[in-house]
mmCIF file of C-alpha atoms in Angstrom:
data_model
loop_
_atom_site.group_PDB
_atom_site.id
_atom_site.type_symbol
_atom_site.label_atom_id
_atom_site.label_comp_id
_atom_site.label_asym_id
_atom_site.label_seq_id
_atom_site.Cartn_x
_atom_site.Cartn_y
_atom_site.Cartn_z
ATOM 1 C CA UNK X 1 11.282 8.680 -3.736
ATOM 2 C CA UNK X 2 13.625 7.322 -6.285
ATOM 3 C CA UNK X 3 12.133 4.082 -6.257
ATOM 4 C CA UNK X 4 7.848 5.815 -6.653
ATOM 5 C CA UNK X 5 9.566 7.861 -9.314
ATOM 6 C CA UNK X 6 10.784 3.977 -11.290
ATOM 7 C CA UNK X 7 7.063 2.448 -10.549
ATOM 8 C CA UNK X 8 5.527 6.021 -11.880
ATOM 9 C CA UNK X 9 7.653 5.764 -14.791
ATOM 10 C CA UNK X 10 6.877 1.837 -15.458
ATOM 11 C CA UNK X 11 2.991 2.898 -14.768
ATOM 12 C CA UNK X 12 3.097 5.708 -17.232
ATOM 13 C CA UNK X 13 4.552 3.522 -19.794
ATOM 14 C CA UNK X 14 2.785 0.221 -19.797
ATOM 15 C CA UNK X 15 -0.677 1.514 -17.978
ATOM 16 C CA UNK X 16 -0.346 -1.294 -15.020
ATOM 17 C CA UNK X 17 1.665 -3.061 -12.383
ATOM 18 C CA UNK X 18 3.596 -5.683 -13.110
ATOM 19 C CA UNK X 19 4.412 -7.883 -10.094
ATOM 20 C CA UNK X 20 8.374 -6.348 -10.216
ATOM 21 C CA UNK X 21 6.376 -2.916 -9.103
ATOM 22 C CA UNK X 22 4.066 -5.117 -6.994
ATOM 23 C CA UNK X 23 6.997 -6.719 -5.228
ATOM 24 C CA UNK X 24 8.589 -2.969 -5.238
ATOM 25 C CA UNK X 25 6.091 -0.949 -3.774
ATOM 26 C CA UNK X 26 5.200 -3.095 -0.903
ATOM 27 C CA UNK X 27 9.243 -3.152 0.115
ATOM 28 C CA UNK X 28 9.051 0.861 -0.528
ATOM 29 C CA UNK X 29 5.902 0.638 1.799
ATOM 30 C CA UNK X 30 7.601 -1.156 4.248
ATOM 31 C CA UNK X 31 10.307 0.638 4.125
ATOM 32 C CA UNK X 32 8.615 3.744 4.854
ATOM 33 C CA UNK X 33 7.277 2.617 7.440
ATOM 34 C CA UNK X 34 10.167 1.436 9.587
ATOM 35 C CA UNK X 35 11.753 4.957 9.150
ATOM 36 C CA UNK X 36 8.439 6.448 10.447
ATOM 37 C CA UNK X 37 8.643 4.099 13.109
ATOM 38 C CA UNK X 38 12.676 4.579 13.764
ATOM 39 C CA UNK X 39 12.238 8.330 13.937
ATOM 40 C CA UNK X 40 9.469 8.249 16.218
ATOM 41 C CA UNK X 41 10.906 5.687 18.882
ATOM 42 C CA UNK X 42 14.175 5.862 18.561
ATOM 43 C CA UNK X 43 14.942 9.406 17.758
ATOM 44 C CA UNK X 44 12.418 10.598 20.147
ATOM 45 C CA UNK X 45 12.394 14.136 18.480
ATOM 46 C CA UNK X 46 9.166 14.841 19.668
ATOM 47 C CA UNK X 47 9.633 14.165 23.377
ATOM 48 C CA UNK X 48 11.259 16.912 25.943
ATOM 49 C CA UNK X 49 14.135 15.549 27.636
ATOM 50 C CA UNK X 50 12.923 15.197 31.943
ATOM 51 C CA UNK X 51 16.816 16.802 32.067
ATOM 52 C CA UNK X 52 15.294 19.895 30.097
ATOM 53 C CA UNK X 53 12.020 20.252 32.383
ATOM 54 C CA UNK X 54 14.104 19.920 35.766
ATOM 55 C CA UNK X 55 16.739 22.127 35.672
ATOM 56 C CA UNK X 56 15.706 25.765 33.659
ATOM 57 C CA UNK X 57 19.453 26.111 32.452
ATOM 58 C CA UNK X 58 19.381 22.644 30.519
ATOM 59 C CA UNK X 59 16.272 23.586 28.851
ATOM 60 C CA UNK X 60 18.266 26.724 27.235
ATOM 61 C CA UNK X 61 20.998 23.999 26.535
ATOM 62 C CA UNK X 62 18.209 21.822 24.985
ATOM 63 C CA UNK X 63 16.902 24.950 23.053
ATOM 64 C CA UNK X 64 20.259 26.180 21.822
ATOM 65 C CA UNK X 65 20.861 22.586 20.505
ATOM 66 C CA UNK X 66 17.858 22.334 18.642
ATOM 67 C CA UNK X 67 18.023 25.488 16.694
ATOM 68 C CA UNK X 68 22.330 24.912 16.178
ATOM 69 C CA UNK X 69 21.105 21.493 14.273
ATOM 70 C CA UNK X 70 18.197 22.833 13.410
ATOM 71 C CA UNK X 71 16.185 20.033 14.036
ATOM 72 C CA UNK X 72 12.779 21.324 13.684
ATOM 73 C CA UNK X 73 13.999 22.047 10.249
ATOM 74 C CA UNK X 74 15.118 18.872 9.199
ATOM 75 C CA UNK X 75 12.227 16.860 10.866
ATOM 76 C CA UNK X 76 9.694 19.045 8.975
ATOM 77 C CA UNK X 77 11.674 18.283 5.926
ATOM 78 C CA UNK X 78 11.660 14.600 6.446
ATOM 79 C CA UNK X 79 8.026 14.351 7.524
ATOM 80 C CA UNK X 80 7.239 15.964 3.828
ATOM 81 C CA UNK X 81 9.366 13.199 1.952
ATOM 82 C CA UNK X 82 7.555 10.460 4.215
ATOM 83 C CA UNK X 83 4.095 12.337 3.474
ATOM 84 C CA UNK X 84 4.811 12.477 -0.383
ATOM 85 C CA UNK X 85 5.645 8.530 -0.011
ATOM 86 C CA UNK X 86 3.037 7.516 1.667
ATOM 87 C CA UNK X 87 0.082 9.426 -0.576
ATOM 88 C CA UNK X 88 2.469 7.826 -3.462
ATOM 89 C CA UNK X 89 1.785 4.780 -1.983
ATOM 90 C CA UNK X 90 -1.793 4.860 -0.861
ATOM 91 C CA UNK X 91 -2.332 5.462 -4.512
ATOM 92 C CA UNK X 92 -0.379 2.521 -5.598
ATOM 93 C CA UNK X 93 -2.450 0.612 -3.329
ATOM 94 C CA UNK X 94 -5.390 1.562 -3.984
ATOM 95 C CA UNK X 95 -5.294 1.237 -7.974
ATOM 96 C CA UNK X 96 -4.046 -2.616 -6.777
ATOM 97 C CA UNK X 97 -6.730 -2.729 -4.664
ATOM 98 C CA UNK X 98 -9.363 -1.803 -7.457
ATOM 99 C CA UNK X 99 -8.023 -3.945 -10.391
ATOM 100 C CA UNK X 100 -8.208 -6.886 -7.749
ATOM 101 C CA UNK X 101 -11.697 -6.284 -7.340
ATOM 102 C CA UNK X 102 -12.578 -6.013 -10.682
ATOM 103 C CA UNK X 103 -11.374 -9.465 -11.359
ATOM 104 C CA UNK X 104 -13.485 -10.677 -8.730
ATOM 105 C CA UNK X 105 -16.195 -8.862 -9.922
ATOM 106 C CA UNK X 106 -15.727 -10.295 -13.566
ATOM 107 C CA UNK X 107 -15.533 -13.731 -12.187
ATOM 108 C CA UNK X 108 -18.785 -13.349 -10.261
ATOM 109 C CA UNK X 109 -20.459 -11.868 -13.173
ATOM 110 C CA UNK X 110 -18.933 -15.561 -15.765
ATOM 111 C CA UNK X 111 -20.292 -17.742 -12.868
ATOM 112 C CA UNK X 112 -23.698 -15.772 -12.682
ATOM 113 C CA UNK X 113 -23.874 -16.393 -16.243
ATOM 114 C CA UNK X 114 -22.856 -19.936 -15.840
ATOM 115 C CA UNK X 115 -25.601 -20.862 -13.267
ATOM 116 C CA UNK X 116 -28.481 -18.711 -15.491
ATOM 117 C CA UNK X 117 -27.413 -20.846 -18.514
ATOM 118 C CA UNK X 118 -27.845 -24.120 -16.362
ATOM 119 C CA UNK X 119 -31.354 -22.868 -14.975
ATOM 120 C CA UNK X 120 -32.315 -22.701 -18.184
ATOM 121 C CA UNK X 121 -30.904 -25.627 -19.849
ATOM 122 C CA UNK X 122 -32.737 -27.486 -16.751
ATOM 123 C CA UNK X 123 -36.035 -25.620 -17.096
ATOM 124 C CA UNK X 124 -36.334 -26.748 -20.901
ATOM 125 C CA UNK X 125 -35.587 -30.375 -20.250
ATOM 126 C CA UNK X 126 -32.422 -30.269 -22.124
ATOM 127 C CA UNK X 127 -29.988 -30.526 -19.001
ATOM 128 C CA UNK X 128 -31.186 -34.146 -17.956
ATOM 129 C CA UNK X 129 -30.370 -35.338 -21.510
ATOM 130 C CA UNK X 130 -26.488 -33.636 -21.554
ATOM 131 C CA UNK X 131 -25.824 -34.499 -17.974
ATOM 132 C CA UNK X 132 -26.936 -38.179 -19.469
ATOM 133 C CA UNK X 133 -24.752 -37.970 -22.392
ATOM 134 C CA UNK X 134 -21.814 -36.807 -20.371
ATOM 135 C CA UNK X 135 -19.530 -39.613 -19.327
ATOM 136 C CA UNK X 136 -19.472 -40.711 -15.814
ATOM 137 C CA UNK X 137 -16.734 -40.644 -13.492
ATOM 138 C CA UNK X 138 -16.354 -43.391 -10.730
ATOM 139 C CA UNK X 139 -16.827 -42.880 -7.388
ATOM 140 C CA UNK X 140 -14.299 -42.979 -4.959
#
């Protein structure tokens, strides 16, 4: 969270990414991720123990353990800070993802313009004589 609340700040201050906060929020991303990941596989929190299920006294065991650490708890607690990072980040990515696009969309829009302006230069005769005038370049 400390590192959305740098990029935020950076954001607020400037009005766009710079590609430090580029570089930033993809590692923050990824970083994310691989504690989602971690605390689903490897923790296992959400999976009963087969110990629990066979024998009725383990499950109180399993029970009592859960609420002495309380578990639940904390796992709630952490699946809100992931939550908060990744809507920080879907954000992030999107607002990349839409100034990315309007660069394309700008450069479609010059090279539109580009090709109308050689239509017409063609269509009035014009573009024979400055393709003619332009030196030429040998072939290879």
């Amino acid at each position: 969270l400390g590192n959305f609340a740098k990029i935020n700040f950076t954001v607020k201050q400037t009005g766009n990414f710079t590609v430090m906060e580029q570089e930033r929020l993809f590692k923050v991303v990824a970083q994310n991720n691989i504690i989602f990941i971690d605390m689903v596989s490897k923790l296992g929190r959400k999976d009963q123990s087969n110990m629990a299920w066979n024998m009725s006294q383990n499950e109180t065991v399993y029970e009592a353990m859960k609420g002495e650490f309380e578990i639940n708890g904390r796992f709630k607690h952490i699946q809100f800070k992931l939550d908060l990072i990744q809507q920080n980040a879907k954000f992030f990515l999107e607002i990349l993802h839409n100034q990315k696009t309007n660069t394309l969309e700008w450069i479609i829009i010059w090279l539109i313009s580009l090709e109308c302006i050689l239509m017409i230069l063609d269509m009035s005769g014009m573009g024979t004589q400055i393709m003619n005038s332009l030196p030429s370049f040998p072939s290879l």
